[in-house]
């Protein structure tokens, strides 16, 4: 019996609709296995074929993969290309010039469309503007922007001139922005006067001014400001310039800077288990190849599709599946400035109906929030709207629980749209493990099988592969084109964090636990195995939050753990020891509020703890180590059943059991 047939016979699998299979880019499991076999047989020939077919090269590469300095891998290195040329000019040449590239909907519902021709012009003018400021190949540019066409254009303009961008999510604080500017050594900052979300404005330029005034950001020579609201801002005449002034009178043609495929396209900061956020560095060629290919494979993108990814361009999902992937394949996409619950919790459904979206890609947290809203108020239920345009749904960022999966499948997809539960990370550049919508039979809660060419496995601490049914560490055994290249300015951290010696030094350690199904071999991600939390699909290091807390004058010690949350997946729970006696009653509430606001200011609102508990001390071993696994149990209001014989102060547990 073929692998395909055995999958078909497995009970509990939901097969993709026949219609979908018929027209899909990868049609049926035999086609999937054929690609996997091609990659197995000759790994380099496989990737070389795909890279030649799916990217436009200015000079073709002769070496596909250079492993001589592993784990610092190089892909297609002697080939040259330009990412913005691939995303824009290529579409002008192949008949997409007048196709809508982006249909942008603002927070208050205003729609602006831009064609490929117009976007090309905008990007060229902006690229020429940046050049006129002295920004050039290899320079770093930090982008601190709201969701806007100009945000995408700023990223593309950097790519056009060979500058490396580093986008900082608009919800991060002045301090977080400052740290990232310093680490990247950026020469320019592109920001906006204000950001608008859910009817409220956030003063991005003022926050940026704060960041720059704090010291250490002297590398920044110019600040470019996009006028979003017209709100009042301070402009430093020697440093700051309006985006529209910068673009005025610039030529609408800008010769692309041809760069090596290995040229750093961007740095994106993300949280790890220790220390400050790390600058994940991505390449130009390998990254774009996978961005384009996964649009075709995972999303099965067709010319008639209206694609909508609800992520923010400040995260990797927005990079790959708004700024680069969709444009690289000439898609028409929707881009949304606001939030799913404003003006009400039917916003997504109304937008799908209005724009006739065919592919919808969002996060489990959003789905769970909207399930709650629909249950509370029937008018918010997706069943009230015409969602028949949809043909494919996607999920990303965190595990999707089977109940939410089923609701999404039935109520949003009308039981007719496959769901692609895409597992990947900032570091992987694009999808790693995901169903293919016209091939893979689905199981709610499982991201199913690796994409063809991705050698994923589950191993133990020594790197030995585990049999199906046994949980372990998720690894990728061979390098792949869109993998991160290094941690910016810190190659040791790259090697130690992602390619540990214990696993042989060349196997990529994802940082997630996983288990494969006994019968199907399907992967289920069981969550992070390090000190990284996933709150609403946002990645957060417990260490970062602890550092922010102990920087507060009142705090002596703090320990941060994750607590299960029905909506956000995980929530931040903090155990705090103050420099003074343990507070109670209203005073405790007031200090807790002060600490929450403090973390919001230090890192950003997304890092605000949901729960704070005060103690006279924290549970520690005799050697003084905080026992976090015990705190995790307490945070989840479970009974401590673990061995606590090594605990020096067991009496403290009683005190920490109580939430405020
Ligand atoms: O724990 C995994 C979870 O999100 C982490 C990566 O976070 P980030 O780099 O911010 O990228 C998020 C968007 C790609 C992973 O280590 N994760 C992501 N997708 C899934 C997931 N967990 C389970 N299922 C997924 N589909």
XYZ file of C-alpha atoms and ligand atoms in Angstrom:
686
model
C 0.000 0.000 0.000
C 1.385 3.445 -0.876
C 1.905 6.070 1.824
C -0.954 8.014 0.269
C -3.350 5.091 0.548
C -2.420 4.371 4.139
C -3.122 7.995 5.052
C -6.468 7.820 3.284
C -7.466 4.849 5.411
C -6.585 6.489 8.674
C -9.715 7.409 10.627
C -10.093 10.938 11.987
C -8.372 12.638 9.085
C -10.236 15.341 7.227
C -9.391 15.119 3.525
C -9.127 18.274 1.431
C -12.122 18.829 -0.878
C -11.832 17.075 -4.272
C -12.267 20.365 -6.145
C -9.341 21.837 -4.262
C -7.119 18.854 -4.937
C -7.875 19.011 -8.656
C -6.622 22.554 -9.096
C -3.899 22.735 -6.452
C -0.246 23.579 -7.131
C 0.706 20.434 -5.231
C -2.171 18.158 -6.062
C -2.572 15.067 -3.901
C -0.168 13.277 -1.568
C 1.647 11.511 -4.386
C 2.760 14.900 -5.684
C 3.889 15.823 -2.163
C 5.873 12.602 -1.742
C 7.409 13.027 -5.192
C 8.831 16.412 -4.181
C 10.082 14.978 -0.863
C 11.789 12.170 -2.770
C 13.399 14.634 -5.174
C 14.849 16.533 -2.193
C 16.057 13.316 -0.545
C 17.771 12.082 -3.694
C 19.753 15.207 -4.503
C 19.239 17.982 -2.006
C 21.236 20.636 -3.849
C 19.790 19.828 -7.267
C 16.308 20.149 -5.788
C 16.880 23.607 -4.316
C 18.842 24.736 -7.323
C 15.958 23.825 -9.628
C 13.478 25.737 -7.477
C 15.687 28.806 -7.086
C 16.219 29.051 -10.840
C 12.546 28.629 -11.550
C 11.013 30.946 -8.949
C 13.428 33.874 -8.722
C 14.741 36.330 -11.293
C 18.530 36.382 -11.112
C 20.694 39.141 -12.479
C 23.608 36.716 -12.458
C 22.829 33.032 -11.929
C 24.512 31.201 -9.050
C 26.936 28.348 -9.650
C 27.091 26.925 -6.113
C 23.802 26.005 -4.467
C 24.855 25.332 -0.891
C 28.185 26.045 0.759
C 28.555 24.031 3.970
C 32.287 24.609 4.406
C 31.800 26.864 7.426
C 28.807 25.094 9.020
C 26.592 26.093 10.736
C 27.178 29.368 8.877
C 25.602 28.113 5.680
C 25.532 29.990 2.398
C 22.955 29.548 -0.315
C 23.276 30.603 -3.964
C 26.070 32.937 -2.824
C 27.683 33.855 -6.135
C 24.296 34.609 -7.696
C 23.145 38.221 -7.696
C 19.613 39.552 -7.579
C 17.502 42.281 -6.071
C 14.533 41.468 -3.869
C 12.565 44.592 -4.789
C 13.146 43.883 -8.484
C 11.698 40.414 -7.947
C 8.673 41.816 -6.096
C 7.929 44.830 -8.298
C 9.691 45.121 -11.665
C 9.054 41.470 -12.424
C 5.326 42.149 -12.096
C 5.518 45.142 -14.428
C 7.159 42.908 -17.006
C 4.749 40.008 -16.763
C 1.441 41.776 -17.205
C 0.628 42.575 -13.574
C 1.370 46.311 -13.791
C -2.230 47.400 -13.340
C -3.192 44.649 -10.953
C -3.940 45.826 -7.419
C -0.974 44.945 -5.231
C -2.395 46.128 -1.923
C -5.893 47.076 -0.892
C -5.380 48.882 2.386
C -8.185 49.357 4.886
C -7.618 51.899 7.636
C -8.789 51.630 11.211
C -11.880 53.679 10.394
C -12.701 51.719 7.247
C -11.298 53.893 4.483
C -9.906 51.863 1.572
C -6.861 52.801 -0.524
C -5.703 50.620 -3.407
C -2.314 50.656 -5.037
C -1.357 48.846 -8.241
C 1.993 47.206 -8.906
C 2.915 50.112 -11.190
C 2.083 52.680 -8.511
C 3.837 50.739 -5.782
C 6.922 50.439 -7.972
C 6.908 54.222 -8.418
C 6.479 54.864 -4.710
C 9.271 52.464 -3.783
C 11.624 53.975 -6.384
C 10.949 57.521 -5.168
C 11.487 56.501 -1.584
C 14.631 54.545 -2.496
C 16.010 57.591 -4.323
C 15.069 59.729 -1.327
C 16.978 57.441 1.029
C 19.957 57.561 -1.314
C 19.811 61.360 -1.255
C 20.183 61.138 2.527
C 23.345 59.112 2.053
C 21.811 55.742 2.895
C 23.302 52.958 0.829
C 24.202 49.314 0.495
C 24.953 47.619 3.805
C 23.569 50.450 5.956
C 20.962 49.528 8.539
C 17.638 51.350 8.599
C 15.215 50.946 11.489
C 11.535 51.126 10.542
C 9.074 51.967 13.328
C 5.835 52.282 11.450
C 2.144 51.576 11.733
C 0.432 49.201 9.314
C 0.536 51.298 6.140
C 1.360 50.908 2.475
C 4.250 53.248 3.276
C 5.569 50.681 5.752
C 5.762 48.054 3.026
C 7.230 50.645 0.646
C 9.907 51.569 3.194
C 10.979 47.928 3.527
C 10.987 47.450 -0.250
C 12.933 50.704 -0.740
C 15.654 49.457 1.608
C 15.796 46.194 -0.327
C 16.064 48.159 -3.558
C 19.200 50.029 -2.484
C 20.753 47.119 -0.590
C 20.182 48.647 2.853
C 19.324 46.172 5.601
C 16.093 47.016 7.396
C 15.135 46.240 10.927
C 11.439 46.730 11.589
C 10.447 47.362 15.198
C 6.813 46.594 16.028
C 4.861 49.811 16.743
C 3.789 48.455 20.138
C 7.332 48.469 21.508
C 8.457 51.141 23.961
C 11.064 53.877 23.486
C 13.543 51.774 25.440
C 13.005 48.677 23.287
C 13.330 50.807 20.150
C 16.505 52.404 21.465
C 18.085 49.021 22.263
C 17.362 47.758 18.770
C 18.709 50.905 17.085
C 21.921 50.603 19.080
C 22.376 46.905 18.445
C 21.770 47.306 14.716
C 23.914 50.448 14.465
C 21.237 52.013 12.256
C 21.973 55.171 10.255
C 18.354 56.170 9.630
C 14.967 55.726 11.244
C 11.684 55.724 9.348
C 8.630 56.359 11.496
C 5.219 58.079 11.466
C 3.645 60.931 13.349
C 1.085 58.659 14.959
C -0.357 55.199 14.764
C -4.107 54.544 14.867
C -5.610 51.417 16.354
C -9.151 50.872 17.599
C -9.925 54.571 17.328
C -6.997 55.555 19.525
C -3.769 57.202 18.488
C -0.280 56.346 19.685
C 2.455 58.979 19.245
C 5.112 57.040 17.359
C 7.280 60.061 16.542
C 7.298 61.228 20.159
C 8.288 57.726 21.292
C 11.022 57.685 18.643
C 12.254 61.085 19.873
C 12.453 59.641 23.373
C 14.388 56.642 22.146
C 16.906 58.832 20.343
C 17.230 61.260 23.260
C 18.126 58.475 25.687
C 21.662 58.294 24.344
C 23.578 55.677 22.443
C 21.706 56.247 19.174
C 24.245 58.647 17.677
C 24.566 56.423 14.614
C 21.143 57.726 13.452
C 21.729 60.609 11.079
C 18.235 61.079 9.652
C 14.666 60.474 10.751
C 12.025 60.192 8.034
C 8.438 60.794 9.166
C 5.329 59.524 7.415
C 2.300 61.732 8.043
C -0.491 59.382 9.032
C -2.798 61.550 11.148
C -1.428 65.085 10.943
C -1.111 65.111 14.730
C 1.385 67.530 16.236
C 5.019 66.411 16.266
C 8.335 68.071 17.016
C 10.567 68.131 13.965
C 14.289 68.609 14.482
C 15.158 70.580 11.349
C 18.678 69.222 11.107
C 17.674 65.604 11.570
C 14.021 65.050 10.659
C 12.323 65.121 7.285
C 8.762 64.367 6.179
C 8.444 61.337 3.969
C 6.402 63.251 1.373
C 9.047 65.977 1.229
C 11.774 63.407 0.825
C 9.924 61.736 -2.054
C 8.917 64.938 -3.833
C 10.881 65.547 -7.013
C 12.620 62.181 -6.836
C 12.843 60.180 -10.010
C 10.288 57.395 -10.278
C 12.979 55.067 -11.571
C 15.650 53.641 -9.340
C 18.129 51.135 -10.692
C 18.138 48.222 -8.253
C 21.331 47.500 -6.338
C 22.294 43.983 -7.410
C 23.450 42.096 -4.372
C 24.722 38.617 -3.563
C 21.996 36.176 -2.594
C 23.618 36.138 0.847
C 23.343 39.910 1.326
C 21.429 40.616 4.573
C 17.921 41.689 3.595
C 16.816 42.340 7.148
C 17.410 41.900 10.837
C 14.393 41.187 13.008
C 14.714 41.141 16.772
C 13.090 38.335 18.678
C 13.143 37.025 22.219
C 15.277 34.162 23.376
C 15.516 32.410 26.711
C 18.404 34.512 27.926
C 19.672 38.045 27.593
C 18.482 40.813 25.334
C 16.462 40.206 22.158
C 18.552 38.811 19.348
C 18.794 40.214 15.853
C 17.809 37.368 13.575
C 19.582 38.035 10.270
C 18.015 36.907 7.015
C 19.423 36.661 3.504
C 18.103 37.990 0.198
C 17.978 35.011 -2.183
C 17.202 32.056 0.048
C 14.670 34.016 2.066
C 12.791 35.304 -0.953
C 12.762 31.891 -2.595
C 10.921 30.354 0.339
C 8.608 33.378 0.765
C 7.530 33.015 -2.874
C 7.376 29.249 -2.918
C 5.308 28.884 0.244
C 2.818 31.392 -1.207
C 2.349 28.908 -4.035
C 2.589 25.691 -2.051
C 1.032 26.383 1.349
C -1.397 29.050 0.190
C -1.871 27.627 -3.289
C -1.996 31.187 -4.552
C -3.768 31.703 -7.892
C -4.084 34.914 -9.958
C -7.759 35.158 -8.964
C -7.031 35.131 -5.220
C -7.503 37.966 -2.755
C -5.034 37.157 -0.021
C -5.321 38.481 3.516
C -2.732 37.988 6.222
C -3.788 39.839 9.375
C -0.291 40.037 10.910
C 1.608 43.261 11.557
C 4.665 44.069 9.435
C 6.575 44.376 12.730
C 6.614 40.575 13.053
C 8.073 37.889 10.806
C 4.621 36.871 9.556
C 4.107 40.382 8.205
C 7.562 40.375 6.614
C 7.152 37.096 4.776
C 3.428 37.058 4.090
C 2.701 40.764 3.514
C 5.832 42.579 2.366
C 7.688 39.890 0.445
C 5.811 36.665 -0.358
C 2.600 38.092 -1.860
C 4.441 40.688 -3.954
C 7.002 38.152 -5.166
C 4.182 36.106 -6.696
C 2.121 39.051 -7.976
C -0.765 38.588 -5.555
C -3.521 41.030 -4.696
C -3.636 41.385 -0.943
C -5.598 43.122 1.758
C -3.708 45.010 4.427
C -5.450 46.144 7.605
C -4.441 48.897 9.983
C -6.722 48.060 12.883
C -7.666 45.307 15.300
C -10.210 42.449 15.024
C -12.517 43.853 17.702
C -13.007 47.421 16.488
C -15.534 48.884 15.952
C -16.903 45.472 16.868
C -15.917 41.818 16.866
C -17.373 41.267 13.384
C -14.705 43.422 11.746
C -12.833 40.502 10.169
C -16.021 38.916 8.818
C -17.217 42.237 7.416
C -13.872 42.786 5.742
C -13.814 39.309 4.194
C -17.317 39.954 2.844
C -16.507 43.425 1.582
C -13.207 42.590 -0.117
C -14.232 39.085 -1.231
C -11.115 37.629 0.392
C -10.319 34.112 -0.776
C -7.411 33.229 1.538
C -7.465 34.293 5.179
C -4.459 33.849 7.487
C -4.667 34.735 11.173
C -3.637 33.686 14.688
C -5.433 31.314 17.087
C -5.699 34.071 19.708
C -7.761 36.185 17.315
C -9.977 33.195 16.519
C -10.536 32.426 20.203
C -11.372 36.061 20.942
C -13.897 36.103 18.108
C -15.427 32.789 19.223
C -16.078 34.324 22.633
C -17.604 37.423 21.056
C -19.802 35.370 18.722
C -21.050 33.279 21.625
C -21.892 36.397 23.607
C -23.568 38.273 20.780
C -25.160 36.462 17.793
C -24.707 39.511 15.540
C -20.948 38.982 15.756
C -21.163 35.412 14.497
C -19.448 34.781 11.148
C -22.631 32.997 10.042
C -24.239 36.433 9.745
C -21.925 37.356 6.867
C -21.333 36.205 3.328
C -17.988 34.447 3.554
C -18.476 32.319 0.448
C -15.520 33.977 -1.284
C -13.160 32.094 1.067
C -11.439 28.983 -0.234
C -8.539 28.562 2.194
C -7.872 29.377 5.854
C -4.583 29.575 7.713
C -3.380 29.660 11.298
C -0.026 30.815 12.652
C 1.953 31.790 15.702
C 0.860 29.371 18.397
C -0.766 25.989 18.748
C -4.399 25.990 17.680
C -6.575 23.915 19.998
C -8.863 21.409 18.225
C -12.047 23.184 19.411
C -10.945 26.507 17.911
C -9.809 24.672 14.754
C -13.247 23.065 14.350
C -15.074 26.348 14.925
C -12.855 28.084 12.375
C -13.344 25.226 9.924
C -17.146 25.103 10.215
C -18.164 28.680 10.906
C -15.637 30.653 8.900
C -14.735 28.135 6.210
C -18.212 26.620 5.879
C -16.581 23.147 6.136
C -15.420 23.690 2.571
C -12.029 25.388 3.084
C -8.898 23.493 4.088
C -7.014 24.955 7.061
C -3.248 25.244 6.888
C -1.889 25.208 10.451
C 1.542 26.586 9.672
C 4.357 25.980 12.129
C 7.380 28.223 11.715
C 9.455 30.887 13.477
C 11.191 34.221 13.016
C 14.348 32.183 12.481
C 12.961 29.894 9.784
C 11.901 32.747 7.477
C 8.844 30.874 6.203
C 6.620 27.847 6.814
C 8.328 24.670 7.978
C 5.598 22.211 8.906
C 2.138 22.624 7.434
C -0.553 20.798 5.543
C -0.595 21.415 1.803
C -4.179 22.430 1.146
C -4.663 20.293 -1.962
C -2.879 17.269 -0.621
C -2.575 16.692 3.115
C -5.495 15.187 5.030
C -5.927 17.384 8.101
C -6.095 16.679 11.815
C -7.297 19.511 14.068
C -4.422 20.618 16.279
C -1.646 19.091 14.191
C 0.554 21.016 11.767
C 0.908 17.633 9.976
C 4.039 17.192 7.816
C 7.162 19.164 6.857
C 7.098 20.981 3.542
C 9.054 19.178 0.810
C 12.775 19.695 1.408
C 12.423 20.514 5.108
C 14.056 17.700 7.099
C 12.204 17.988 10.412
C 12.567 15.382 13.151
C 11.939 14.762 16.849
C 15.051 13.879 18.854
C 16.196 13.389 22.461
C 18.838 15.490 24.265
C 21.652 13.580 22.563
C 20.250 14.143 19.100
C 19.009 10.566 18.627
C 15.800 10.408 16.622
C 12.806 9.254 18.659
C 10.153 6.826 17.459
C 6.702 8.156 16.637
C 4.538 8.578 19.701
C 7.422 9.751 21.859
C 7.736 13.466 22.609
C 11.072 15.237 22.267
C 12.866 18.202 20.751
C 11.948 19.525 17.341
C 14.955 19.852 15.039
C 15.644 20.464 11.364
C 18.411 18.165 10.239
C 19.621 19.966 7.140
C 20.032 23.651 6.350
C 17.320 25.219 4.193
C 17.456 28.373 2.040
C 15.342 30.720 4.221
C 17.003 29.898 7.527
C 18.526 32.688 9.601
C 22.191 33.260 8.771
C 23.410 34.464 12.138
C 22.482 36.550 15.145
C 23.448 40.069 14.183
C 26.803 40.922 15.723
C 26.835 37.743 17.804
C 27.831 34.612 15.870
C 28.567 32.734 19.110
C 24.995 33.144 20.220
C 23.828 31.833 16.850
C 25.960 28.733 17.126
C 25.289 28.011 20.797
C 21.569 28.747 20.662
C 20.571 27.060 17.426
C 23.272 24.491 16.671
C 24.305 23.146 20.081
C 27.291 20.815 20.299
C 25.188 18.164 22.073
C 23.214 17.715 18.864
C 26.344 17.576 16.749
C 26.691 21.274 15.889
C 24.913 21.214 12.535
C 21.328 20.328 13.505
C 18.949 23.271 13.934
C 17.272 23.281 17.354
C 13.889 24.981 17.110
C 13.305 25.478 20.832
C 9.937 23.721 20.642
C 8.850 20.351 21.854
C 7.064 18.070 19.391
C 5.552 14.628 19.099
C 4.742 12.605 15.972
C 1.595 10.565 15.696
C 2.156 6.813 15.923
C 0.259 6.008 12.738
C 0.443 9.051 10.503
C 3.802 10.497 11.557
C 2.068 13.863 11.828
C 3.755 16.484 14.000
C 2.079 18.197 16.926
C 3.968 21.075 18.499
C 3.798 20.869 22.281
C 5.181 24.361 22.991
C 8.482 25.992 23.846
C 11.010 23.995 25.798
C 12.976 27.085 26.832
C 12.122 30.181 28.857
C 10.207 31.796 26.034
C 6.502 32.548 26.465
C 3.965 32.786 23.692
C 1.290 35.313 24.596
C -1.310 35.909 21.878
C 1.219 34.566 19.375
C 3.780 37.134 20.545
C 7.081 35.784 21.638
C 8.405 37.012 24.972
C 11.481 36.091 26.983
C 10.856 35.602 30.705
C 14.333 37.038 31.374
C 13.506 40.295 29.606
C 10.434 40.826 31.758
C 12.331 39.905 34.912
C 15.091 42.391 34.052
C 12.499 45.098 33.498
C 10.879 44.348 36.868
C 14.064 44.332 38.934
C 14.954 47.685 37.398
C 12.012 49.128 39.353
C 13.011 50.827 42.609
C 10.648 48.745 44.749
C 11.536 45.307 43.405
C 14.134 43.055 44.989
C 13.466 39.874 43.016
C 11.098 38.711 40.322
C 10.347 35.458 38.532
C 8.191 35.230 35.420
C 6.348 32.126 34.264
C 3.626 31.273 31.773
C 0.081 30.538 32.871
C -2.428 28.790 30.607
C -5.004 31.194 29.210
C -8.135 30.248 27.313
C -7.826 33.206 24.937
C -4.183 34.243 24.678
C -2.752 30.714 24.927
C -0.299 31.736 27.594
C -0.421 34.700 29.975
C 2.399 36.310 31.913
C 2.362 35.563 35.636
C 4.911 37.261 37.875
C 6.110 36.454 41.390
C 7.636 39.477 43.065
C 9.580 40.092 46.256
C 9.730 43.756 47.197
C 12.602 45.520 48.918
C 10.135 46.284 51.692
C 7.561 44.078 53.417
C 5.009 42.143 51.437
C 2.058 44.390 50.594
C -1.573 43.398 51.083
C -5.054 44.647 50.130
C -5.374 47.897 48.223
C -1.716 48.654 48.564
C -0.819 45.409 46.826
C -3.256 46.219 44.037
C -1.787 49.656 43.616
C 1.813 48.435 43.493
C 0.785 45.692 41.061
C -0.692 48.320 38.758
C 2.451 50.414 39.033
C 4.586 47.401 38.103
C 2.388 46.501 35.162
C 2.629 50.036 33.806
C 6.360 49.971 34.416
C 6.828 46.844 32.294
C 4.613 48.414 29.631
C 6.916 51.408 29.561
C 10.134 49.406 29.692
C 9.283 46.852 26.983
C 5.861 47.641 25.521
C 2.201 47.001 26.371
C 2.393 43.421 25.018
C 4.724 42.500 27.887
C 2.419 43.684 30.699
C 1.925 40.846 33.206
C -1.608 39.563 33.558
C -1.085 38.497 37.144
C 1.299 39.618 39.886
C 1.754 37.756 43.176
C 3.795 39.090 46.079
C 5.806 36.936 48.464
C 8.332 37.364 51.264
C 10.600 35.188 49.177
C 10.613 32.855 46.157
C 10.917 29.072 46.264
C 14.635 28.324 46.036
C 16.957 25.381 46.159
C 19.639 25.300 48.812
C 22.064 26.686 46.264
C 19.775 29.700 45.792
C 18.279 28.799 42.424
C 14.659 29.852 41.888
C 12.494 26.789 41.192
C 10.498 27.990 38.253
C 8.786 24.697 37.566
C 7.132 24.966 40.990
C 6.096 28.551 40.235
C 4.555 27.350 36.981
C 2.434 24.889 38.930
C 1.335 27.604 41.361
C 0.550 30.045 38.555
C -1.788 27.485 37.016
C -3.452 26.983 40.406
C -2.502 23.321 40.451
C -1.438 21.192 43.402
C 2.303 20.820 43.820
C 2.988 17.127 43.335
C 6.664 17.436 42.420
C 9.465 16.510 44.735
C 10.176 19.589 46.834
C 12.773 18.009 49.081
C 15.497 20.190 47.588
C 13.482 23.278 48.394
C 15.006 25.397 51.122
C 11.846 27.255 52.113
C 8.774 25.094 51.398
C 6.587 27.262 53.639
C 6.685 30.004 51.013
C 4.500 27.969 48.635
C 1.385 28.526 50.743
C 1.868 32.277 50.508
C 2.393 32.269 46.749
C -0.660 30.123 46.072
C -2.933 33.077 46.424
C -3.546 35.377 43.523
C -4.368 38.980 44.331
O 6.452 28.016 19.708
C 6.290 28.108 18.321
C 5.135 29.051 18.008
O 5.712 30.319 17.819
C 7.138 30.259 17.956
C 7.788 31.201 16.984
O 7.434 32.516 17.285
P 7.850 33.689 16.316
O 9.306 33.591 16.023
O 7.375 34.950 16.936
O 7.090 33.421 14.986
C 5.699 33.381 14.993
C 5.162 33.365 13.582
C 5.783 32.375 12.696
C 7.461 28.829 17.694
O 8.721 28.476 18.246
N 4.387 28.659 16.802
C 4.385 29.286 15.606
N 3.519 28.688 14.760
C 2.972 27.658 15.420
C 3.531 27.625 16.720
N 3.195 26.674 17.614
C 2.294 25.743 17.231
N 1.709 25.715 16.020
C 2.003 26.639 15.087
N 1.404 26.617 13.899
